[in-house]
Coordinates of C-alpha atoms in Angstrom, one line a residue:
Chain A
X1 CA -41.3 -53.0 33.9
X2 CA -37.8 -54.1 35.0
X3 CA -36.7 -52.9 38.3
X4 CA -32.3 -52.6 38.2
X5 CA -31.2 -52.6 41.4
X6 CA -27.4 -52.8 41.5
X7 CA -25.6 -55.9 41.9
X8 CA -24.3 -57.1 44.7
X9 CA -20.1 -56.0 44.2
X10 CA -18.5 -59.1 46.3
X11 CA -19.1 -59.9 50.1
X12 CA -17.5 -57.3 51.2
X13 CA -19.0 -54.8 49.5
X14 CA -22.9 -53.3 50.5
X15 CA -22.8 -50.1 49.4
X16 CA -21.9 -48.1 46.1
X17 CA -21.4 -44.5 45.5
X18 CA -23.0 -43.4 42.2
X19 CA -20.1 -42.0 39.9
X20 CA -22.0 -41.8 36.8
X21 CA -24.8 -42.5 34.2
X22 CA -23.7 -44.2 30.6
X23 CA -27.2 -44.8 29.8
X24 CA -30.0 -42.5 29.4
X25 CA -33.8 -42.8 29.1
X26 CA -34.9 -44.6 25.6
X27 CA -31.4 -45.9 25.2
X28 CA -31.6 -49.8 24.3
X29 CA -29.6 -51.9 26.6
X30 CA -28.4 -55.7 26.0
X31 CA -27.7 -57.9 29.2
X32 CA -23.9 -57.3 30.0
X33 CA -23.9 -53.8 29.1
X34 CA -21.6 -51.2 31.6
X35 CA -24.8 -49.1 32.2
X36 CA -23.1 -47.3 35.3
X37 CA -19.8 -46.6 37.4
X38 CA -20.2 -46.8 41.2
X39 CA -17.3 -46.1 43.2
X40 CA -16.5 -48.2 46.6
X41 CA -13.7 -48.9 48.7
X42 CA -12.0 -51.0 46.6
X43 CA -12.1 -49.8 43.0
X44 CA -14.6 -47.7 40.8
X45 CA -16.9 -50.8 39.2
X46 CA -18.1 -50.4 36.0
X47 CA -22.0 -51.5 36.8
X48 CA -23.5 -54.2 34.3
X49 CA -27.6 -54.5 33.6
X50 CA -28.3 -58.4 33.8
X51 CA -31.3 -58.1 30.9
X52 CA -32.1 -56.7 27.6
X53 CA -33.9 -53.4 27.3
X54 CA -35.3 -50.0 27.1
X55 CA -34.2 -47.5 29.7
X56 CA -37.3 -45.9 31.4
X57 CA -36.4 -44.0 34.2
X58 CA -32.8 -43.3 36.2
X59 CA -34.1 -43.0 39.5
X60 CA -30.2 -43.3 41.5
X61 CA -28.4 -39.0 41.4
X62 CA -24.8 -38.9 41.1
X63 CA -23.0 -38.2 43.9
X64 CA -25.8 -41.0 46.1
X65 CA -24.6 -43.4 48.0
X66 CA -26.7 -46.6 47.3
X67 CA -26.9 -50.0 49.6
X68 CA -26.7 -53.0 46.9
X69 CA -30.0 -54.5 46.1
X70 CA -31.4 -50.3 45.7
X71 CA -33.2 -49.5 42.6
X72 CA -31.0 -47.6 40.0
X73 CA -33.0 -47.5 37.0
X74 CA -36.6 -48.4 35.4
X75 CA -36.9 -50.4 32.2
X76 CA -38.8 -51.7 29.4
X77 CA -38.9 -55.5 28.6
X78 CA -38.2 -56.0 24.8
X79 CA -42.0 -55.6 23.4
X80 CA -43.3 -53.5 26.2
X81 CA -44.5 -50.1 26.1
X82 CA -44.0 -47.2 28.6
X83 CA -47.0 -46.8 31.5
X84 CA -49.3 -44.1 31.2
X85 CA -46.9 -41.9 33.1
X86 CA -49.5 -38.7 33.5
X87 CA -51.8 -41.3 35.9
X88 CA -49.3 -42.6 37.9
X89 CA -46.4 -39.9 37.7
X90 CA -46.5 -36.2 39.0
X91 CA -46.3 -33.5 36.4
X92 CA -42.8 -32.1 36.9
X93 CA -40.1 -34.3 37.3
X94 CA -38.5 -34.8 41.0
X95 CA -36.7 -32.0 41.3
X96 CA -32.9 -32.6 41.8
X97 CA -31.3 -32.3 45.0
X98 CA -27.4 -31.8 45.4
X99 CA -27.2 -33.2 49.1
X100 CA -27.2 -37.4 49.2
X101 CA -29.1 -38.4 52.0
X102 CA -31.9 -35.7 49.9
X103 CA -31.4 -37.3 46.4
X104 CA -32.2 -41.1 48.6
X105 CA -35.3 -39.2 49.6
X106 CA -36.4 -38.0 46.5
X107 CA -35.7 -41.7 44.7
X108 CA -37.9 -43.2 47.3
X109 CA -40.8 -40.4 47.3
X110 CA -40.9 -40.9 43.5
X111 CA -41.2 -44.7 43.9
X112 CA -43.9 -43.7 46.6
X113 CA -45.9 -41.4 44.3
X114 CA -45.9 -44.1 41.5
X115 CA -47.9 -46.6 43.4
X116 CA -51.8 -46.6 42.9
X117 CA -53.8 -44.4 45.2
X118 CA -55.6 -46.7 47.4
X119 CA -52.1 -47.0 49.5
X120 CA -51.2 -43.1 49.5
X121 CA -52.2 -43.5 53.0
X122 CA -49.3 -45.1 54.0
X123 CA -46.6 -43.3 55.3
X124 CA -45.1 -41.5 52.2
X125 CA -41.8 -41.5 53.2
X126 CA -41.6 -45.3 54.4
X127 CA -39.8 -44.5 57.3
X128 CA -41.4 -46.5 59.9
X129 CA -39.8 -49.7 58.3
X130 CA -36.2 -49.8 58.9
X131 CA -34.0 -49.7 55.3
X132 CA -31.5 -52.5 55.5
X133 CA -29.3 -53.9 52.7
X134 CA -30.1 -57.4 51.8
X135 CA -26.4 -58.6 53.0
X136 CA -27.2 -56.6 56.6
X137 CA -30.6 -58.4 56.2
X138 CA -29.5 -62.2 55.3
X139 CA -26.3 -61.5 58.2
X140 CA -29.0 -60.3 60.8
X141 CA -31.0 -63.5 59.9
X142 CA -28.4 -65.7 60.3
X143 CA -27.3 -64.6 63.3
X144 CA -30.4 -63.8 65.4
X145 CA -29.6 -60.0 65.3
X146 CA -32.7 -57.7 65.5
X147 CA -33.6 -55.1 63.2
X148 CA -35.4 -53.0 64.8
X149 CA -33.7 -50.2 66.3
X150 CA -30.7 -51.1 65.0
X151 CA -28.7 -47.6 64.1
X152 CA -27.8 -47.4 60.6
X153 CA -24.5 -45.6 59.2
X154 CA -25.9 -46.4 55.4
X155 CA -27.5 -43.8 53.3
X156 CA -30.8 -42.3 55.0
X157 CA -30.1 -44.6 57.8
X158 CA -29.8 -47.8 55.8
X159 CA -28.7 -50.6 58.2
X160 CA -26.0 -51.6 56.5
X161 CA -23.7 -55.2 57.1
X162 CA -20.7 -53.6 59.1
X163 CA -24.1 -51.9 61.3
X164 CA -25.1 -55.6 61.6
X165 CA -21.5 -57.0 62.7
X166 CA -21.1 -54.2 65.1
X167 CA -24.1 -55.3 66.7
X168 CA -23.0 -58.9 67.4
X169 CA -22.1 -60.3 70.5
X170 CA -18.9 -61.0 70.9
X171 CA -17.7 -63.0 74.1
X172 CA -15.6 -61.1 76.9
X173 CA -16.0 -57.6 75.1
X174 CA -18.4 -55.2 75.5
X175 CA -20.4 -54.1 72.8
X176 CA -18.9 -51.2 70.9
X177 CA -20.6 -48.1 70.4
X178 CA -22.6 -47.6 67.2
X179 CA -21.1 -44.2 66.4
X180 CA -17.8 -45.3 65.1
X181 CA -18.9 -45.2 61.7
X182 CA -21.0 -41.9 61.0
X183 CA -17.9 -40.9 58.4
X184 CA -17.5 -43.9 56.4
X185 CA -19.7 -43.1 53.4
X186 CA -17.7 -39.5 53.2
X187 CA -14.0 -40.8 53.5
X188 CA -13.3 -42.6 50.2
X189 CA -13.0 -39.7 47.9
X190 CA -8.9 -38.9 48.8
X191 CA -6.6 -41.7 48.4
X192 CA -6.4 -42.2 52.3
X193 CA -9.8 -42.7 53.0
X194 CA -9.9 -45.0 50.3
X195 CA -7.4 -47.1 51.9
X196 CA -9.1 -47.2 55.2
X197 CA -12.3 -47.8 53.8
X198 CA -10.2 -50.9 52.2
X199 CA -8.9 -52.5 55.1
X200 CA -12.1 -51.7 56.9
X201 CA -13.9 -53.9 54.0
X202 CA -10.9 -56.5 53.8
X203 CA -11.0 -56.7 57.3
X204 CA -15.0 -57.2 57.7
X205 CA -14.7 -60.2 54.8
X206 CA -11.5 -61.9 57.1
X207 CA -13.4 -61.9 60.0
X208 CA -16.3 -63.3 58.5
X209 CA -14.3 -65.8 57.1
X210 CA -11.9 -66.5 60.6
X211 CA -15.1 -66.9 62.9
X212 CA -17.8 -69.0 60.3
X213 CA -15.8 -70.8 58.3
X214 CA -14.1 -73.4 60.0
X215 CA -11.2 -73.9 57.7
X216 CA -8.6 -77.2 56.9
X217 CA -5.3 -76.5 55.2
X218 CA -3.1 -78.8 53.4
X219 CA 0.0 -78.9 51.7
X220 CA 1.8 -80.3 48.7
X221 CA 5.3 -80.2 46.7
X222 CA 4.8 -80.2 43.0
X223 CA 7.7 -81.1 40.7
X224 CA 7.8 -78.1 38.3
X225 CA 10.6 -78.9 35.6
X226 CA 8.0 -80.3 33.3
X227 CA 5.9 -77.1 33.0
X228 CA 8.8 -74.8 33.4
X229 CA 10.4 -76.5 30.8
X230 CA 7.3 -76.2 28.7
X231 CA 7.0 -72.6 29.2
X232 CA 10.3 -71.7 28.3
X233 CA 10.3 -73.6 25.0
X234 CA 7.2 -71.9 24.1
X235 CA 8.3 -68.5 25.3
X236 CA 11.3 -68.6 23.4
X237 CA 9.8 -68.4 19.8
X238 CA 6.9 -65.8 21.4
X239 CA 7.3 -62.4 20.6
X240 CA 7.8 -60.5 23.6
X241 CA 4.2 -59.4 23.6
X242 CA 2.6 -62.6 23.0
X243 CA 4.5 -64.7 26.2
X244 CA 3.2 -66.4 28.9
X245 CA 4.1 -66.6 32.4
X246 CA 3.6 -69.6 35.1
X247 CA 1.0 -67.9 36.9
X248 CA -1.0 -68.5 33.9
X249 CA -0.6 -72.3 33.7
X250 CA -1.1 -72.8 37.6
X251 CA -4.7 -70.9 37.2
X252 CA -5.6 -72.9 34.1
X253 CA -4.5 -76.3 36.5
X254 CA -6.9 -75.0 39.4
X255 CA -9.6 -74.7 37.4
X256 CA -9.4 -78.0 36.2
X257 CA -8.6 -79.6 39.2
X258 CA -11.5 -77.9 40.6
X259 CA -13.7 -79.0 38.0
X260 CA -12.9 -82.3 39.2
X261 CA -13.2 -82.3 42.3
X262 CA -16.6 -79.9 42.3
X263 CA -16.8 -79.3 46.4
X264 CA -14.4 -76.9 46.3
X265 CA -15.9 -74.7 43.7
X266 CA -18.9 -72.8 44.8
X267 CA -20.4 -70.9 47.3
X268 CA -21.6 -71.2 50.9
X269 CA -25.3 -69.4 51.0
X270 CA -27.6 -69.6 53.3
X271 CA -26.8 -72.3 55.3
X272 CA -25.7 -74.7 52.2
X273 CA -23.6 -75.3 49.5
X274 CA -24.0 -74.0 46.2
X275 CA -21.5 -76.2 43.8
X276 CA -20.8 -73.4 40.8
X277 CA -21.0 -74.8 37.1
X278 CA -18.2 -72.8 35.5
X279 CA -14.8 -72.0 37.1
X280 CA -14.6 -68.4 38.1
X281 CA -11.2 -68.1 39.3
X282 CA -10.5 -65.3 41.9
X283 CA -6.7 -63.5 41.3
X284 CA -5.7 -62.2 44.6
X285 CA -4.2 -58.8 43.3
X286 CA -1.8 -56.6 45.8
X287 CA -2.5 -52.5 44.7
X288 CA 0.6 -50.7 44.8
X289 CA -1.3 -48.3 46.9
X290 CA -1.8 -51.3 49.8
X291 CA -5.0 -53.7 50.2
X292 CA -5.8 -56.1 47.4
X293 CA -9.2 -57.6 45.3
X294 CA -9.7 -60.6 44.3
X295 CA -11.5 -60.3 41.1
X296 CA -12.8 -63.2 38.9
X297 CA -11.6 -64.2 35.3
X298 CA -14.4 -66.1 33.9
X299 CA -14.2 -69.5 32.5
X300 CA -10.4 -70.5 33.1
X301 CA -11.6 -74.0 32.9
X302 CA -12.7 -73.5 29.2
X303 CA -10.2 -70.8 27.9
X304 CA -6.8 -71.6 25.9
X305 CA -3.6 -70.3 27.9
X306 CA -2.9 -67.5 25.5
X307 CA -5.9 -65.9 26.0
X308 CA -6.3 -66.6 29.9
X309 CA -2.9 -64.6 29.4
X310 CA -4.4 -61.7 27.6
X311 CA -7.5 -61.4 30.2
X312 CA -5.0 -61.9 33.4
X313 CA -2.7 -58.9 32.0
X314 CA -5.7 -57.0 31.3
X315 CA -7.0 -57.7 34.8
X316 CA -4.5 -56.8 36.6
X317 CA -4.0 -53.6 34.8
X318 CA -7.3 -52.6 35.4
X319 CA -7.8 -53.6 39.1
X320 CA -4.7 -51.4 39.8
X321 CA -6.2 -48.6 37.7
X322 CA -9.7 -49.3 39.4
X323 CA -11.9 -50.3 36.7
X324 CA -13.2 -53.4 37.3
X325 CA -16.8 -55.0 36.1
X326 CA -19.3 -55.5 38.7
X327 CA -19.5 -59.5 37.6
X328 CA -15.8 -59.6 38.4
X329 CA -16.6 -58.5 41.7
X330 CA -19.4 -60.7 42.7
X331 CA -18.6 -63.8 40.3
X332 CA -15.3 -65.8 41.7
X333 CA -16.3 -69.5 42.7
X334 CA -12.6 -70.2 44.2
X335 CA -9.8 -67.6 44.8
X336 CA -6.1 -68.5 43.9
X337 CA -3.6 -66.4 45.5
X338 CA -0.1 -66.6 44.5
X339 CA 3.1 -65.1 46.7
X340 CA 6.1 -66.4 45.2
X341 CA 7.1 -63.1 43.5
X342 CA 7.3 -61.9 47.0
X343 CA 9.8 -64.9 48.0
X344 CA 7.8 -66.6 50.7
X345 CA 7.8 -70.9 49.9
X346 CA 3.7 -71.7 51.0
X347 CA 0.8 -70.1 51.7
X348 CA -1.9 -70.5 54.5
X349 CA -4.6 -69.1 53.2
X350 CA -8.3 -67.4 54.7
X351 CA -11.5 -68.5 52.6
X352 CA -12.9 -65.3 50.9
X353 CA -16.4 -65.5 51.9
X354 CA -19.1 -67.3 50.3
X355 CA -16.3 -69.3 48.7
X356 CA -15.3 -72.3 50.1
X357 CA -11.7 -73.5 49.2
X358 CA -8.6 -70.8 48.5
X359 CA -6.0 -71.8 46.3
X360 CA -1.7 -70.9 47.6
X361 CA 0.9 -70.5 45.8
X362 CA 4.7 -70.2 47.4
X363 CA 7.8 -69.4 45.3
X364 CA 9.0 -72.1 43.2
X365 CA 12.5 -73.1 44.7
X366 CA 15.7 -75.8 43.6
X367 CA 15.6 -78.7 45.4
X368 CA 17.2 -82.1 46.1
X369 CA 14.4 -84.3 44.8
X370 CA 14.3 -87.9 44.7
X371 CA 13.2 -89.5 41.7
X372 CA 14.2 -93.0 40.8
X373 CA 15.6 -93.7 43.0
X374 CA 18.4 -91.0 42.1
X375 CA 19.0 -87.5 43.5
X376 CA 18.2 -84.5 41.1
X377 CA 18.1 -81.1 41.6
X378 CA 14.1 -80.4 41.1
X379 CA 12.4 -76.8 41.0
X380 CA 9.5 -77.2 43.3
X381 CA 6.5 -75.2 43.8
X382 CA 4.3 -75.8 47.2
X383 CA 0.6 -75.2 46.6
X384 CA -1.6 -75.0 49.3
X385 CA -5.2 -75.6 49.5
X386 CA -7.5 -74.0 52.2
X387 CA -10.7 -75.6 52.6
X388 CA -14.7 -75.7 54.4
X389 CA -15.3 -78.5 56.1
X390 CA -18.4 -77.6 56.4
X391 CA -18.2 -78.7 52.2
X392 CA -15.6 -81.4 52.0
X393 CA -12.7 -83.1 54.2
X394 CA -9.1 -83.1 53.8
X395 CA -9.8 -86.5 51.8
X396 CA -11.8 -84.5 49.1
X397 CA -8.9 -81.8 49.4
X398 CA -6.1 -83.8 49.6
X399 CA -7.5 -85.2 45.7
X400 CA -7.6 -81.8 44.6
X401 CA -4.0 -81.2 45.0
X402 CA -3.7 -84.3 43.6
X403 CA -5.0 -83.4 40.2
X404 CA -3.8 -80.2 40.5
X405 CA -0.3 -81.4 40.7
X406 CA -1.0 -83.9 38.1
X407 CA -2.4 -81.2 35.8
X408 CA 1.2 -79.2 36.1
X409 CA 3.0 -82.3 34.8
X410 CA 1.4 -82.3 31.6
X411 CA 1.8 -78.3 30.4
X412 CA 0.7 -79.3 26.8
X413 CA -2.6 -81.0 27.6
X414 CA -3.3 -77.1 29.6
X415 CA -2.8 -75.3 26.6
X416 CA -6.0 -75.8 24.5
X417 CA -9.3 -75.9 25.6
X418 CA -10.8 -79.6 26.7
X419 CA -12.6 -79.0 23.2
X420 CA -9.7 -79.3 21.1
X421 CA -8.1 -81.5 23.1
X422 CA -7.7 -85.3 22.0
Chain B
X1 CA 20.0 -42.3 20.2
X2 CA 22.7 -41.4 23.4
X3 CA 23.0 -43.1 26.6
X4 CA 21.0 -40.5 28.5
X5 CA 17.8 -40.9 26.2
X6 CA 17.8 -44.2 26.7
X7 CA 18.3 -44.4 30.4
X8 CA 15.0 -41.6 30.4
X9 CA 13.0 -43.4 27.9
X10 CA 13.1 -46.7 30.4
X11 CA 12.1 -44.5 33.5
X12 CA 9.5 -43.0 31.5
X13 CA 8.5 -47.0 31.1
X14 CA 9.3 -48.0 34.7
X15 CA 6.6 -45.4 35.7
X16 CA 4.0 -46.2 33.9
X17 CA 4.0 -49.9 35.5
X18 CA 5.1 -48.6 38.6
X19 CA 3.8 -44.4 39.1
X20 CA 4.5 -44.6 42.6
X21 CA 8.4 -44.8 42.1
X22 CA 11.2 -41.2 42.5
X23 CA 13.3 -41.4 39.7
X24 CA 15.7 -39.6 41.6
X25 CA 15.9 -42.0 44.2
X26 CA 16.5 -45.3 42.1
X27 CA 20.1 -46.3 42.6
X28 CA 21.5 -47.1 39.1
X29 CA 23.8 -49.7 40.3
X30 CA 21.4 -51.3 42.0
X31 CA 19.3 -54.1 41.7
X32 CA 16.1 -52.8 40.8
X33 CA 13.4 -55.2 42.1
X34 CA 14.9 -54.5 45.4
X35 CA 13.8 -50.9 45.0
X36 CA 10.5 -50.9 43.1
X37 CA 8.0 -54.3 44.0
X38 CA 7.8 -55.4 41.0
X39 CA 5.8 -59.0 40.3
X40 CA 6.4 -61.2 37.3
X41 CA 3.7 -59.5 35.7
X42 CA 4.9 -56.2 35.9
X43 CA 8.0 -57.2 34.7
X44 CA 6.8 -58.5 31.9
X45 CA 5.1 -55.3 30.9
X46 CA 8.3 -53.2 31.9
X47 CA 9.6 -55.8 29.1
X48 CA 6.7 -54.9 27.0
X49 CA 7.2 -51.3 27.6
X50 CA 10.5 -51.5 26.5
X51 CA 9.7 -53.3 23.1
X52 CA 7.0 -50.8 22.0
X53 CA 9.6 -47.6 23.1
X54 CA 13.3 -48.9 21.6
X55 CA 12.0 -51.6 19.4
X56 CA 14.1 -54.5 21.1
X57 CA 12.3 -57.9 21.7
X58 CA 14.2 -59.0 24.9
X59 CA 14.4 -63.0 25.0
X60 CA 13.2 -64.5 29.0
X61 CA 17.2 -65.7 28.6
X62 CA 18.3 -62.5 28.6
X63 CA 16.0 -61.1 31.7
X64 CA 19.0 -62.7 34.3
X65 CA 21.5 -59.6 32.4
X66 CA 18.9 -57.3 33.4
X67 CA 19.2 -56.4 37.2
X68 CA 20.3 -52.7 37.5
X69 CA 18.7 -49.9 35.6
X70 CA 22.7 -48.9 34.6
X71 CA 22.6 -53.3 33.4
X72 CA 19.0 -52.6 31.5
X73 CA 20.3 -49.1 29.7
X74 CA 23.5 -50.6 28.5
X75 CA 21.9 -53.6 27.1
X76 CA 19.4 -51.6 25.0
X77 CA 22.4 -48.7 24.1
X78 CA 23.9 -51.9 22.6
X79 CA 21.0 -52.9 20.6
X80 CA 19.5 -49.6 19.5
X81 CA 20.6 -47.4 16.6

């Protein structure tokens, strides 16, 4: 038996409402499959399953809110057969209970009543053990924070990773009263709420980031005729739905720079560094309703610029809409954000926590650029790197740019993938 | 097609990149990425919009000609049947 607990929806993120169902019991599922959509403060997430096959049980009600790492759903391994569910099950199904916190307590007396009856003496409702949410849990850890007794504003009392923060010492202020937050599960259903809730999360993640990471930032001009150039000779025998823009080419030179130079690419866990594999680049997106996301397009390292195009249009679009995938929440390795549309010239970026370097980019401006020793006018670009030094030094960062602004001098060698490439 | 269609059919597009903007507040003479924030990639898919409602591939050279909603509608009531 498979036990789906949903997926953890970014660092900022512990706790999900349940929207709605896609799957239902006997329905075959293949790893990837949207099987769910929870809403949180950021955008409704279309929930994927991470293996193959056969829907058992949906244990999660709609309208629940759930802390990531909670059950959802029971399944099947491909070849297995369903448990004898008349030994281990009671007769009528749970009945269903309108009210959240009640629908939590029905979930977790039907998890109860499944277990063999040599532990029905334990306390059937589990409530002498504290529920906390595996990012309050790994936070408390980290930061010597008990548990017990710790009031939680999660779903039936779930001690949840803001409960955890509010609980922190913090030098010179008292500690704040653990009440604040009794409506934050009921506020994100208008549009307001939602965009409290968002800076609320945003503001949680940047405060991580501010007081654990301790960050480096560097700077560099890069020439940009050569690419611009490129782009506008290519764009100009595009149909108009089939052209690119620069923001495209500067996330295809990140990931490749960051491939590379592999200590910026990653994650920061548990007291270490986790180098990622792939390239999952973060695309800081501003919501014309206020607050941004940052979520990941998979594999820019890999992908051809026409279709990193198609899945950056299509990203956008659906981040402002809010319908993004649960991997694209949780996935980014690096986070590029770019501000030049707004007219500002550099970037000084905060680290999105676990990540460990975040990529800026400034407006791309005429200037009088040196070169040969003769004076040109040059469109320039400053990219900005902010880094962990807890994971590399300015040295290691200072190459990155490097490549990076190496990689934007040669716009035809970004086009392909490193496959085709020769 | 008149002028008035035209200048209705690219609000129609504007909102659908941009729902939060009051079509009776855009100044016409105007520049219009001082009124509605519009990035690079929305403007590309205003450009889009525009392509799949009048039919008129606009080249990047031509986006400079294209500051005012009054510049946008008279380049497209010169290029549309």
């Amino acid at each position: 038996m498979i036990e789906f607990r949903l997926p953890s929806l970014g660092s900022d993120m512990d706790q999900g409402k349940l929207v709605e169902w896609r799957i239902r019991p006997g329905q075959a599922v293949r790893k990837g499959d949207v099987v769910a959509v929870v809403d949180t403060s950021k955008a409704a997430v279309d929930v994927e399953i991470w293996a193959d096959g056969t829907v058992h049980r949906l244990l999660a009600e709609i309208g629940q809110t759930l802390p990531v790492g909670s059950v959802m759903a029971t399944l099947l391994a491909p070849g297995e057969s369903a448990p004898d569910e008349c030994a281990a099950m009671p007769a009528q199904p749970p009945p269903v209970v309108p009210a959240p916190a009640s629908a939590v307590a029905v979930a977790v007396a039907t998890v109860v009543a499944a277990v063999p009856a040599t532990r029905a003496a334990a306390p059937a409702s589990g409530a002498t053990r504290p529920r906390v949410t595996p990012a309050a849990r790994r936070r408390a850890a980290e930061r010597g924070v008990a548990l017990d007794g710790l009031p939680g504003s999660g779903p039936d009392g779930a001690v949840t990773l803001a409960d955890v923060e509010r609980a922190l010492p913090r030098p010179g202020v008292a500690p704040a009263p653990a009440v604040s937050t009794a409506a934050t599960t009921a506020t994100t259903a208008t549009p307001a709420g939602r965009a409290v809730e968002m800076r609320r999360a945003i503001a949680a993640a940047m405060t991580r980031s501010k007081r654990e990471i301790p960050h480096y930032q560097l700077a560099e001009s890069v020439p940009m005729r050569a690419a611009l150039d490129w782009m506008r000779e290519a764009n100009a025998t595009r149909p108009v739905t089939e052209r690119l823009l620069p923001a495209v080419l500067l996330l295809k030179a990140v990931a490749l720079a960051a491939r590379e130079v592999p200590e910026v690419n990653g994650r920061f866990i548990d007291g270490g560094f986790q180098p990622a594999p792939a390239v999952h680049v973060g695309v800081a997106i501003s919501l014309r309703t206020g607050g941004l996301v940052a979520p990941a397009l998979h594999d820019v390292a890999d992908k051809p610029l026409d279709l990193l195009m198609r899945e950056l249009g299509d990203l956008v679009r659906r981040a402002r809409t809010g319908s993004l995938r649960s991997s694209e929440m949780s996935d980014p390795t690096i986070t590029v954000t770019n501000l030049g549309d707004q007219g500002v010239e550099a970037v000084f970026g905060v680290i999105y926590p676990p990540q460990v370097a975040l990529v800026g980019f400034g407006r791309v401006t005429e200037r009088a650029w040196v070169e040969g020793g003769q004076v040109t006018v040059m469109p320039v670009l400053t990219a900005s790197l902010a880094a962990d030094h807890r994971v590399s030094d300015g040295h290691r960062g200072a190459l990155f740019l490097a490549r990076l602004r190496e990689w934007l001098q040669q716009p035809q060698r970004l086009q392909g993938s490193p496959h085709e490439r020769s | 097609m008149n002028e008035a269609e035209i200048r209705a059919g690219v609000i129609e597009v504007l909102l659908t990149i941009a729902p939060e903007v009051e079509a009776d507040e855009l100044v016409a003479g105007q520049s219009l990425r001082d009124q509605v924030d519009l990035d690079s990639m929305d403007w590309l898919h205003v450009i889009v919009g525009l392509h799949e409602r009048f039919g008129v591939d606009i080249p990047e050279t031509d986006y400079a000609r294209l500051a005012t909603l009054d510049d946008i509608v008279a380049y497209l009531a010169a290029r549309v049947r």
